[in-house]
Amino acid sequence: MSDNHLPRDLTLYVLARFALVGVIGGGLLLANVPLLVSLLIGLVVGLPLGLLLFRPLNARVTAGLARRNEKRARARAELRSQLRGDRVDGAA
């Protein structure tokens, strides 16, 4: 899986979490629970439930973020070594 899938996976994960909160809140609204209370219960119940239901998607997002952070750390270390003068770019 390449890094260019990270934005797609992250967007899908966020939308899935919002949809879960909406479904829970909507179900409570149908049961004549007030809107604000429905949304709060949807958030509280949706957070742990989303971790369980969307575990594969969460794992892809986490792996993509880890790869991106590794690349950024390598680039930062390379830049620091160049700024210290530790590397020579082939010039004498």
mmCIF file of N, CA and C in Angstrom:
data_model
loop_
_atom_site.group_PDB
_atom_site.id
_atom_site.type_symbol
_atom_site.label_atom_id
_atom_site.label_comp_id
_atom_site.label_asym_id
_atom_site.label_seq_id
_atom_site.Cartn_x
_atom_site.Cartn_y
_atom_site.Cartn_z
ATOM 1 N N MET A 1 0.851 -1.179 0.000
ATOM 2 C CA MET A 1 0.000 0.000 0.000
ATOM 3 C C MET A 1 0.894 1.238 0.000
ATOM 4 N N SER A 2 0.681 2.111 -0.933
ATOM 5 C CA SER A 2 1.535 3.287 -1.042
ATOM 6 C C SER A 2 0.945 4.448 -0.265
ATOM 7 N N ASP A 3 1.777 5.479 -0.085
ATOM 8 C CA ASP A 3 1.365 6.628 0.703
ATOM 9 C C ASP A 3 0.266 7.435 0.037
ATOM 10 N N ASN A 4 0.112 7.333 -1.272
ATOM 11 C CA ASN A 4 -0.911 8.138 -1.922
ATOM 12 C C ASN A 4 -2.319 7.652 -1.585
ATOM 13 N N HIS A 5 -2.444 6.529 -0.868
ATOM 14 C CA HIS A 5 -3.745 6.055 -0.421
ATOM 15 C C HIS A 5 -4.129 6.655 0.930
ATOM 16 N N LEU A 6 -3.188 7.301 1.593
ATOM 17 C CA LEU A 6 -3.464 7.851 2.917
ATOM 18 C C LEU A 6 -4.593 8.877 2.901
ATOM 19 N N PRO A 7 -4.608 9.856 2.004
ATOM 20 C CA PRO A 7 -5.729 10.813 2.024
ATOM 21 C C PRO A 7 -7.085 10.143 1.808
ATOM 22 N N ARG A 8 -7.129 9.165 0.900
ATOM 23 C CA ARG A 8 -8.377 8.454 0.649
ATOM 24 C C ARG A 8 -8.820 7.666 1.877
ATOM 25 N N ASP A 9 -7.888 6.925 2.478
ATOM 26 C CA ASP A 9 -8.224 6.123 3.645
ATOM 27 C C ASP A 9 -8.642 6.997 4.819
ATOM 28 N N LEU A 10 -7.949 8.096 5.011
ATOM 29 C CA LEU A 10 -8.275 8.998 6.109
ATOM 30 C C LEU A 10 -9.648 9.622 5.908
ATOM 31 N N THR A 11 -9.950 10.016 4.684
ATOM 32 C CA THR A 11 -11.265 10.591 4.386
ATOM 33 C C THR A 11 -12.367 9.558 4.601
ATOM 34 N N LEU A 12 -12.153 8.333 4.128
ATOM 35 C CA LEU A 12 -13.145 7.276 4.336
ATOM 36 C C LEU A 12 -13.369 7.009 5.824
ATOM 37 N N TYR A 13 -12.291 6.999 6.587
ATOM 38 C CA TYR A 13 -12.396 6.724 8.019
ATOM 39 C C TYR A 13 -13.189 7.820 8.731
ATOM 40 N N VAL A 14 -12.878 9.072 8.417
ATOM 41 C CA VAL A 14 -13.589 10.183 9.057
ATOM 42 C C VAL A 14 -15.061 10.173 8.662
ATOM 43 N N LEU A 15 -15.349 9.962 7.381
ATOM 44 C CA LEU A 15 -16.737 9.911 6.944
ATOM 45 C C LEU A 15 -17.498 8.742 7.570
ATOM 46 N N ALA A 16 -16.825 7.610 7.719
ATOM 47 C CA ALA A 16 -17.472 6.456 8.345
ATOM 48 C C ALA A 16 -17.795 6.748 9.804
ATOM 49 N N ARG A 17 -16.877 7.414 10.493
ATOM 50 C CA ARG A 17 -17.138 7.758 11.900
ATOM 51 C C ARG A 17 -18.299 8.743 12.013
ATOM 52 N N PHE A 18 -18.340 9.760 11.138
ATOM 53 C CA PHE A 18 -19.455 10.712 11.142
ATOM 54 C C PHE A 18 -20.772 10.006 10.822
ATOM 55 N N ALA A 19 -20.735 9.091 9.866
ATOM 56 C CA ALA A 19 -21.952 8.362 9.503
ATOM 57 C C ALA A 19 -22.452 7.520 10.673
ATOM 58 N N LEU A 20 -21.528 6.913 11.393
ATOM 59 C CA LEU A 20 -21.925 6.108 12.552
ATOM 60 C C LEU A 20 -22.607 6.974 13.609
ATOM 61 N N VAL A 21 -22.030 8.136 13.886
ATOM 62 C CA VAL A 21 -22.649 9.058 14.849
ATOM 63 C C VAL A 21 -24.019 9.492 14.331
ATOM 64 N N GLY A 22 -24.126 9.756 13.035
ATOM 65 C CA GLY A 22 -25.408 10.144 12.446
ATOM 66 C C GLY A 22 -26.454 9.058 12.540
ATOM 67 N N VAL A 23 -26.048 7.823 12.306
ATOM 68 C CA VAL A 23 -26.998 6.705 12.383
ATOM 69 C C VAL A 23 -27.490 6.527 13.818
ATOM 70 N N ILE A 24 -26.573 6.581 14.761
ATOM 71 C CA ILE A 24 -26.977 6.429 16.166
ATOM 72 C C ILE A 24 -27.866 7.594 16.587
ATOM 73 N N GLY A 25 -27.442 8.815 16.240
ATOM 74 C CA GLY A 25 -28.249 9.987 16.578
ATOM 75 C C GLY A 25 -29.601 9.969 15.891
ATOM 76 N N GLY A 26 -29.637 9.568 14.634
ATOM 77 C CA GLY A 26 -30.897 9.489 13.900
ATOM 78 C C GLY A 26 -31.838 8.460 14.491
ATOM 79 N N GLY A 27 -31.281 7.337 14.911
ATOM 80 C CA GLY A 27 -32.112 6.318 15.557
ATOM 81 C C GLY A 27 -32.715 6.828 16.853
ATOM 82 N N LEU A 28 -31.926 7.575 17.587
ATOM 83 C CA LEU A 28 -32.453 8.140 18.831
ATOM 84 C C LEU A 28 -33.488 9.226 18.560
ATOM 85 N N LEU A 29 -33.287 9.989 17.480
ATOM 86 C CA LEU A 29 -34.290 11.003 17.114
ATOM 87 C C LEU A 29 -35.619 10.348 16.761
ATOM 88 N N LEU A 30 -35.551 9.213 16.089
ATOM 89 C CA LEU A 30 -36.780 8.486 15.756
ATOM 90 C C LEU A 30 -37.487 7.973 17.009
ATOM 91 N N ALA A 31 -36.707 7.800 18.070
ATOM 92 C CA ALA A 31 -37.286 7.353 19.345
ATOM 93 C C ALA A 31 -37.702 8.551 20.194
ATOM 94 N N ASN A 32 -37.815 9.738 19.562
ATOM 95 C CA ASN A 32 -38.260 10.972 20.226
ATOM 96 C C ASN A 32 -37.325 11.458 21.332
ATOM 97 N N VAL A 33 -36.030 11.247 21.146
ATOM 98 C CA VAL A 33 -35.028 11.815 22.048
ATOM 99 C C VAL A 33 -34.649 13.177 21.468
ATOM 100 N N PRO A 34 -34.473 14.197 22.303
ATOM 101 C CA PRO A 34 -34.113 15.530 21.785
ATOM 102 C C PRO A 34 -32.813 15.498 20.968
ATOM 103 N N LEU A 35 -32.711 16.441 20.023
ATOM 104 C CA LEU A 35 -31.599 16.469 19.069
ATOM 105 C C LEU A 35 -30.236 16.526 19.758
ATOM 106 N N LEU A 36 -30.050 17.466 20.675
ATOM 107 C CA LEU A 36 -28.752 17.625 21.330
ATOM 108 C C LEU A 36 -28.376 16.379 22.120
ATOM 109 N N VAL A 37 -29.321 15.825 22.810
ATOM 110 C CA VAL A 37 -29.062 14.604 23.581
ATOM 111 C C VAL A 37 -28.726 13.449 22.625
ATOM 112 N N SER A 38 -29.432 13.366 21.508
ATOM 113 C CA SER A 38 -29.160 12.317 20.521
ATOM 114 C C SER A 38 -27.748 12.417 19.974
ATOM 115 N N LEU A 39 -27.327 13.641 19.647
ATOM 116 C CA LEU A 39 -25.975 13.826 19.125
ATOM 117 C C LEU A 39 -24.916 13.500 20.170
ATOM 118 N N LEU A 40 -25.145 13.919 21.402
ATOM 119 C CA LEU A 40 -24.172 13.613 22.458
ATOM 120 C C LEU A 40 -24.067 12.116 22.712
ATOM 121 N N ILE A 41 -25.196 11.446 22.758
ATOM 122 C CA ILE A 41 -25.172 9.987 22.941
ATOM 123 C C ILE A 41 -24.533 9.318 21.724
ATOM 124 N N GLY A 42 -24.823 9.832 20.533
ATOM 125 C CA GLY A 42 -24.207 9.291 19.323
ATOM 126 C C GLY A 42 -22.694 9.412 19.355
ATOM 127 N N LEU A 43 -22.201 10.547 19.838
ATOM 128 C CA LEU A 43 -20.751 10.724 19.954
ATOM 129 C C LEU A 43 -20.152 9.778 20.979
ATOM 130 N N VAL A 44 -20.764 9.708 22.150
ATOM 131 C CA VAL A 44 -20.220 8.878 23.223
ATOM 132 C C VAL A 44 -20.256 7.399 22.852
ATOM 133 N N VAL A 45 -21.322 6.952 22.241
ATOM 134 C CA VAL A 45 -21.431 5.543 21.858
ATOM 135 C C VAL A 45 -20.645 5.264 20.579
ATOM 136 N N GLY A 46 -20.612 6.238 19.672
ATOM 137 C CA GLY A 46 -19.957 6.045 18.385
ATOM 138 C C GLY A 46 -18.449 5.960 18.455
ATOM 139 N N LEU A 47 -17.828 6.617 19.430
ATOM 140 C CA LEU A 47 -16.365 6.577 19.516
ATOM 141 C C LEU A 47 -15.829 5.166 19.739
ATOM 142 N N PRO A 48 -16.229 4.483 20.798
ATOM 143 C CA PRO A 48 -15.693 3.115 20.956
ATOM 144 C C PRO A 48 -16.240 2.132 19.929
ATOM 145 N N LEU A 49 -17.487 2.326 19.525
ATOM 146 C CA LEU A 49 -18.071 1.421 18.540
ATOM 147 C C LEU A 49 -17.369 1.550 17.189
ATOM 148 N N GLY A 50 -16.991 2.777 16.822
ATOM 149 C CA GLY A 50 -16.271 3.003 15.574
ATOM 150 C C GLY A 50 -14.900 2.338 15.568
ATOM 151 N N LEU A 51 -14.247 2.316 16.734
ATOM 152 C CA LEU A 51 -12.956 1.639 16.816
ATOM 153 C C LEU A 51 -13.098 0.146 16.536
ATOM 154 N N LEU A 52 -14.194 -0.428 16.973
ATOM 155 C CA LEU A 52 -14.416 -1.854 16.739
ATOM 156 C C LEU A 52 -14.880 -2.142 15.310
ATOM 157 N N LEU A 53 -15.828 -1.343 14.829
ATOM 158 C CA LEU A 53 -16.410 -1.610 13.511
ATOM 159 C C LEU A 53 -15.461 -1.296 12.362
ATOM 160 N N PHE A 54 -14.651 -0.267 12.526
ATOM 161 C CA PHE A 54 -13.789 0.183 11.437
ATOM 162 C C PHE A 54 -12.314 -0.133 11.702
ATOM 163 N N ARG A 55 -12.060 -1.236 12.387
ATOM 164 C CA ARG A 55 -10.692 -1.611 12.743
ATOM 165 C C ARG A 55 -9.765 -1.766 11.528
ATOM 166 N N PRO A 56 -10.173 -2.434 10.441
ATOM 167 C CA PRO A 56 -9.264 -2.557 9.287
ATOM 168 C C PRO A 56 -8.923 -1.201 8.661
ATOM 169 N N LEU A 57 -9.907 -0.336 8.568
ATOM 170 C CA LEU A 57 -9.663 0.991 8.007
ATOM 171 C C LEU A 57 -8.764 1.808 8.933
ATOM 172 N N ASN A 58 -8.984 1.672 10.226
ATOM 173 C CA ASN A 58 -8.143 2.357 11.202
ATOM 174 C C ASN A 58 -6.696 1.862 11.094
ATOM 175 N N ALA A 59 -6.511 0.579 10.899
ATOM 176 C CA ALA A 59 -5.163 0.023 10.768
ATOM 177 C C ALA A 59 -4.469 0.566 9.515
ATOM 178 N N ARG A 60 -5.208 0.706 8.406
ATOM 179 C CA ARG A 60 -4.613 1.254 7.178
ATOM 180 C C ARG A 60 -4.205 2.708 7.375
ATOM 181 N N VAL A 61 -5.066 3.479 8.044
ATOM 182 C CA VAL A 61 -4.748 4.891 8.289
ATOM 183 C C VAL A 61 -3.526 5.002 9.192
ATOM 184 N N THR A 62 -3.481 4.203 10.240
ATOM 185 C CA THR A 62 -2.358 4.234 11.173
ATOM 186 C C THR A 62 -1.055 3.842 10.477
ATOM 187 N N ALA A 63 -1.100 2.812 9.637
ATOM 188 C CA ALA A 63 0.099 2.390 8.910
ATOM 189 C C ALA A 63 0.547 3.471 7.928
ATOM 190 N N GLY A 64 -0.394 4.108 7.256
ATOM 191 C CA GLY A 64 -0.049 5.182 6.320
ATOM 192 C C GLY A 64 0.573 6.367 7.027
ATOM 193 N N LEU A 65 0.038 6.725 8.189
ATOM 194 C CA LEU A 65 0.610 7.826 8.959
ATOM 195 C C LEU A 65 2.011 7.479 9.454
ATOM 196 N N ALA A 66 2.217 6.223 9.848
ATOM 197 C CA ALA A 66 3.543 5.801 10.304
ATOM 198 C C ALA A 66 4.565 5.880 9.168
ATOM 199 N N ARG A 67 4.168 5.429 7.966
ATOM 200 C CA ARG A 67 5.083 5.518 6.815
ATOM 201 C C ARG A 67 5.416 6.973 6.488
ATOM 202 N N ARG A 68 4.398 7.821 6.518
ATOM 203 C CA ARG A 68 4.636 9.238 6.232
ATOM 204 C C ARG A 68 5.566 9.857 7.273
ATOM 205 N N ASN A 69 5.375 9.512 8.544
ATOM 206 C CA ASN A 69 6.238 10.048 9.589
ATOM 207 C C ASN A 69 7.672 9.546 9.454
ATOM 208 N N GLU A 70 7.845 8.294 9.039
ATOM 209 C CA GLU A 70 9.197 7.767 8.805
ATOM 210 C C GLU A 70 9.897 8.548 7.697
ATOM 211 N N LYS A 71 9.192 8.780 6.595
ATOM 212 C CA LYS A 71 9.781 9.538 5.483
ATOM 213 C C LYS A 71 10.164 10.943 5.919
ATOM 214 N N ARG A 72 9.284 11.575 6.676
ATOM 215 C CA ARG A 72 9.565 12.940 7.139
ATOM 216 C C ARG A 72 10.757 12.956 8.089
ATOM 217 N N ALA A 73 10.871 11.940 8.955
ATOM 218 C CA ALA A 73 12.004 11.879 9.883
ATOM 219 C C ALA A 73 13.307 11.662 9.121
ATOM 220 N N ARG A 74 13.266 10.795 8.093
ATOM 221 C CA ARG A 74 14.475 10.585 7.284
ATOM 222 C C ARG A 74 14.883 11.856 6.553
ATOM 223 N N ALA A 75 13.910 12.546 5.980
ATOM 224 C CA ALA A 75 14.212 13.785 5.267
ATOM 225 C C ALA A 75 14.751 14.843 6.225
ATOM 226 N N ARG A 76 14.192 14.914 7.416
ATOM 227 C CA ARG A 76 14.663 15.882 8.416
ATOM 228 C C ARG A 76 16.091 15.562 8.851
ATOM 229 N N ALA A 77 16.378 14.274 9.063
ATOM 230 C CA ALA A 77 17.733 13.877 9.460
ATOM 231 C C ALA A 77 18.729 14.171 8.347
ATOM 232 N N GLU A 78 18.328 13.925 7.109
ATOM 233 C CA GLU A 78 19.209 14.214 5.976
ATOM 234 C C GLU A 78 19.479 15.717 5.866
ATOM 235 N N LEU A 79 18.453 16.515 6.037
ATOM 236 C CA LEU A 79 18.624 17.967 5.978
ATOM 237 C C LEU A 79 19.545 18.450 7.093
ATOM 238 N N ARG A 80 19.363 17.926 8.295
ATOM 239 C CA ARG A 80 20.234 18.327 9.407
ATOM 240 C C ARG A 80 21.683 17.950 9.143
ATOM 241 N N SER A 81 21.904 16.752 8.574
ATOM 242 C CA SER A 81 23.281 16.348 8.285
ATOM 243 C C SER A 81 23.882 17.225 7.191
ATOM 244 N N GLN A 82 23.086 17.626 6.221
ATOM 245 C CA GLN A 82 23.580 18.527 5.176
ATOM 246 C C GLN A 82 23.902 19.901 5.764
ATOM 247 N N LEU A 83 23.079 20.377 6.666
ATOM 248 C CA LEU A 83 23.321 21.676 7.284
ATOM 249 C C LEU A 83 24.559 21.653 8.172
ATOM 250 N N ARG A 84 24.850 20.506 8.791
ATOM 251 C CA ARG A 84 26.076 20.380 9.595
ATOM 252 C C ARG A 84 27.300 20.229 8.714
ATOM 253 N N GLY A 85 27.103 19.873 7.450
ATOM 254 C CA GLY A 85 28.218 19.667 6.546
ATOM 255 C C GLY A 85 28.761 18.252 6.605
ATOM 256 N N ASP A 86 27.998 17.312 7.105
ATOM 257 C CA ASP A 86 28.452 15.923 7.224
ATOM 258 C C ASP A 86 28.468 15.214 5.887
ATOM 259 N N ARG A 87 27.679 15.656 4.929
ATOM 260 C CA ARG A 87 27.604 14.974 3.636
ATOM 261 C C ARG A 87 28.267 15.817 2.568
ATOM 262 N N VAL A 88 28.881 15.107 1.629
ATOM 263 C CA VAL A 88 29.474 15.763 0.468
ATOM 264 C C VAL A 88 28.710 15.269 -0.743
ATOM 265 N N ASP A 89 28.242 16.174 -1.584
ATOM 266 C CA ASP A 89 27.392 15.813 -2.724
ATOM 267 C C ASP A 89 28.193 15.442 -3.967
ATOM 268 N N GLY A 90 29.364 14.909 -3.817
ATOM 269 C CA GLY A 90 30.149 14.516 -4.964
ATOM 270 C C GLY A 90 31.146 15.572 -5.389
ATOM 271 N N ALA A 91 31.032 16.774 -4.871
ATOM 272 C CA ALA A 91 31.988 17.849 -5.202
ATOM 273 C C ALA A 91 33.203 17.708 -4.286
ATOM 274 N N ALA A 92 34.355 18.027 -4.823
ATOM 275 C CA ALA A 92 35.584 17.875 -4.051
ATOM 276 C C ALA A 92 35.828 18.961 -3.085
#
